[in-house]
Amino acid sequence: MATVTEPARRENPAESFLYRLRNSVFTLGFVLLAAFFVAWFVFPLYILFKVSVSQPQDVLTQRPPLLIQNFTWDHWERMFNLDRILPPLQMSLTVATGTAIMCILIAAPAAYAISRLPRGLRYGIVLALLFTRMFPEVTIATPIAARFYGWGLSDSEIGLILAHMIRNLPFVAWILVGTFQVIPVDLEEASQVDGAGRISTLVRIVFPLALPGIVVAAMFAWLDSWNDLLWAIYLLPSEFTLPRLTYYYAARGGFFDVATFSVILTIPVFFITLFLQRYIRTGYLSGAVKG
Amino acid sequence: MDRRDDQTGGVGSATQPQGDVAVAAGTPGVTGKLQYERPSASRRFIRRNALSIIMILPLVLYIFGFTLLPVFDSIRLSLVDRFTGEFPTTSNYREVMDSTNFNRAIRNTLGITAIGVTLELIFGLVIALMLARAFRARGFFRSMVLIPLGVPTLVAGAAMIYILGLQGYLNEILLRLNIIDQQILWTVEGWRGMFSIAIADTWKTTPLVILILLAGLEAIPGDIYEAADVDGASKWRQFWDHTLPLLMPAITMAVILRAIDAFRIFDIAIVLAGSQVPVMSSFVYFEYFAGNLNGASAASTILLLMIVIFIVLYFLIVERRRGDV
């Protein structure tokens, strides 16, 4: 079709000129717009990094320069020297990993069972899972924080893991229902015909096949826990995770600490997300973010 | 299949405890048959699905105990008088409604949601349309606009501290471009505060809108455009006549999902503006830490109601159309 219309255009020189002009104006606009958006998305991260390697006179000034002048690792060195980073880093890592493991342990079997339910029931359960994720977290956090305080779970890793599971269990289960659903039931039946029990079929056949999905779901849970601020400030009156510490400095105007911690927080998230990008499908999105 | 299921439920078709006794007595087959009684329908259902039930139960119990119960607990607390312990009472709701901060929080939350969702939709739509075309460096462009996915929400708020502060980079750029001649304090109560938080939220969440809309665009069959080309319709007409109407479901989904999240906005607001610009969630948090458990519950119940309305909308409009998981 294109071969018919395009030579026709070239026959008329005036139209061809207009056509090309319109095309190049469009291209220019397109490039400018793309450049604007790239700048818009990169700029805040650039600024964070810049502040974390700038000397005070380049930040605490009336007119801050846009480029990095007087480069320094001072804030980074201070961060690692003072032992300030290790306890919260350890806490963050423990809680994130604990959350990911616990979520898989509880959600994976459930997701498998849900994926083998009749279609209507399965759909209803998945919707209910989605629904629980949309509740405002402060509504849940108020009574939970009060109760955890009573149970002595404030300032503890276990308390925070239990809290982070609230948000992630439905999400992980939701991803995994999709994963198990595409594993053919025939495979299980074949294995059972060969004499394997139902549980050994699950352990030997189904879960290994679902492993990629399980890993992706675990990474989502890990990230969400690593990023969490809300539960950390509700449940940690005197301990710190990295986000909690970043907030602590932000509330006190610690410019360089906030920037440095922000960069540290972002690094693992950035690379894991890069890896996860191809698994982020529309279906996951509604639950993947919080406000 | 069914016979396999029974392995977990007991031996053969005998009722479980008797079956176990029979096994212990060493004459499973005979005793089992003799004691055969047809179990009731519900028991048969439980037996056949025992393994499934055992697998689902922890998840259900967890969600019940750590999500549903706390929500009801919150609603109950909101109806208990803070000082007298009277139940039920609306005193907390009256107190919260009368507080200036709560009214500011509602106004800010609605304002942020309106500004934020509008900006996200415009940016998301423009970028999704750009990405739907083939051009050089498309892959690079795609990675660049998806960057915020890899940045914690809290960090998005923190970055904006440096940009929107009095001596921040937004003011600096505006000064250099001679658009303003005096630095503006952005993170204060009023439309500037709403705008600041909405901008930070827009930065962080536009990628999600892009992905939702892009999926919507990819679902539009290409022959519609071929037909329109043959008819000689301009690209602009094609956009209004075909793309936009067909994209409407994706747009609706994006708007409702984003609105639900914007109502709950917490990290960005608290990091960027603290108590300067209260939003619903941060109001609840500050009340809780001031020791007013009942006031916090009342405020969070109001927030819950607002969100439930949107959840119902979501299920009515979006999920009903989708049909399957």
Tab-separated table of N, CA and C in Angstrom, chain B residues 34 36 40 45 56-57 67 77 87 89 113 126 134 152 160 186 191 203 216 227 239 245 255 283 289 301 315:
chain	number	residue	atom	x	y	z
B	34	LEU	N	-16.087	-52.728	57.214
B	34	LEU	CA	-17.187	-52.973	58.147
B	34	LEU	C	-17.737	-51.677	58.720
B	36	TYR	N	-17.852	-48.841	57.334
B	36	TYR	CA	-18.163	-47.860	56.308
B	36	TYR	C	-19.489	-47.177	56.579
B	40	SER	N	-20.984	-37.070	55.538
B	40	SER	CA	-21.826	-35.968	55.070
B	40	SER	C	-21.111	-35.199	53.965
B	45	PHE	N	-16.323	-32.902	51.205
B	45	PHE	CA	-15.641	-31.772	50.557
B	45	PHE	C	-14.313	-31.485	51.255
B	56	ILE	N	-3.991	-23.291	51.737
B	56	ILE	CA	-4.522	-21.923	51.666
B	56	ILE	C	-4.675	-21.309	53.051
B	57	LEU	N	-4.922	-22.173	54.041
B	57	LEU	CA	-5.292	-21.678	55.360
B	57	LEU	C	-4.351	-20.615	55.952
B	67	THR	N	-5.049	-8.013	58.615
B	67	THR	CA	-5.596	-6.953	57.785
B	67	THR	C	-7.049	-6.665	58.147
B	77	LEU	N	-12.256	1.370	67.508
B	77	LEU	CA	-11.551	2.384	68.292
B	77	LEU	C	-12.061	3.786	67.983
B	87	PHE	N	-18.993	3.887	74.445
B	87	PHE	CA	-19.091	3.243	73.129
B	87	PHE	C	-20.548	2.953	72.827
B	89	THR	N	-19.783	6.202	70.227
B	89	THR	CA	-19.933	7.650	70.284
B	89	THR	C	-19.305	8.259	69.040
B	113	THR	N	-4.135	14.757	44.838
B	113	THR	CA	-4.663	13.718	43.955
B	113	THR	C	-5.062	14.318	42.606
B	126	VAL	N	1.472	11.168	26.743
B	126	VAL	CA	2.410	11.672	25.735
B	126	VAL	C	3.569	10.678	25.560
B	134	ALA	N	8.150	3.752	16.312
B	134	ALA	CA	9.487	3.192	16.185
B	134	ALA	C	10.457	4.337	15.899
B	152	PRO	N	13.272	4.231	45.415
B	152	PRO	CA	12.296	4.158	46.507
B	152	PRO	C	11.456	5.438	46.578
B	160	MET	N	13.344	15.747	46.066
B	160	MET	CA	12.611	16.988	45.855
B	160	MET	C	12.930	18.035	46.930
B	186	TRP	N	8.525	26.685	48.218
B	186	TRP	CA	7.491	25.851	47.601
B	186	TRP	C	6.735	24.999	48.597
B	191	TRP	N	-1.618	25.986	47.736
B	191	TRP	CA	-1.489	25.309	46.445
B	191	TRP	C	-0.040	24.977	46.137
B	203	TRP	N	6.624	12.453	39.487
B	203	TRP	CA	7.924	11.931	39.063
B	203	TRP	C	8.020	10.432	39.336
B	216	GLY	N	-2.213	-0.707	26.832
B	216	GLY	CA	-3.485	-0.391	26.178
B	216	GLY	C	-3.296	-0.091	24.702
B	227	ALA	N	-6.792	1.332	7.744
B	227	ALA	CA	-8.048	1.744	7.134
B	227	ALA	C	-8.166	3.260	7.148
B	239	PHE	N	-6.010	10.089	16.050
B	239	PHE	CA	-5.820	10.035	17.496
B	239	PHE	C	-7.157	10.241	18.219
B	245	PRO	N	-10.586	6.834	22.081
B	245	PRO	CA	-11.718	6.005	22.535
B	245	PRO	C	-11.297	4.576	22.880
B	255	VAL	N	-6.293	5.932	36.000
B	255	VAL	CA	-6.769	7.027	36.851
B	255	VAL	C	-7.242	6.493	38.197
B	283	PHE	N	-1.603	12.877	58.754
B	283	PHE	CA	-2.409	13.346	59.880
B	283	PHE	C	-2.666	12.204	60.863
B	289	PHE	N	0.995	9.413	67.107
B	289	PHE	CA	2.172	9.676	67.916
B	289	PHE	C	1.948	10.733	68.967
B	301	THR	N	-10.495	5.988	59.508
B	301	THR	CA	-11.742	5.392	59.027
B	301	THR	C	-12.350	6.252	57.919
B	315	PHE	N	-13.713	-1.915	40.796
B	315	PHE	CA	-14.256	-3.232	40.480
B	315	PHE	C	-15.426	-3.131	39.512
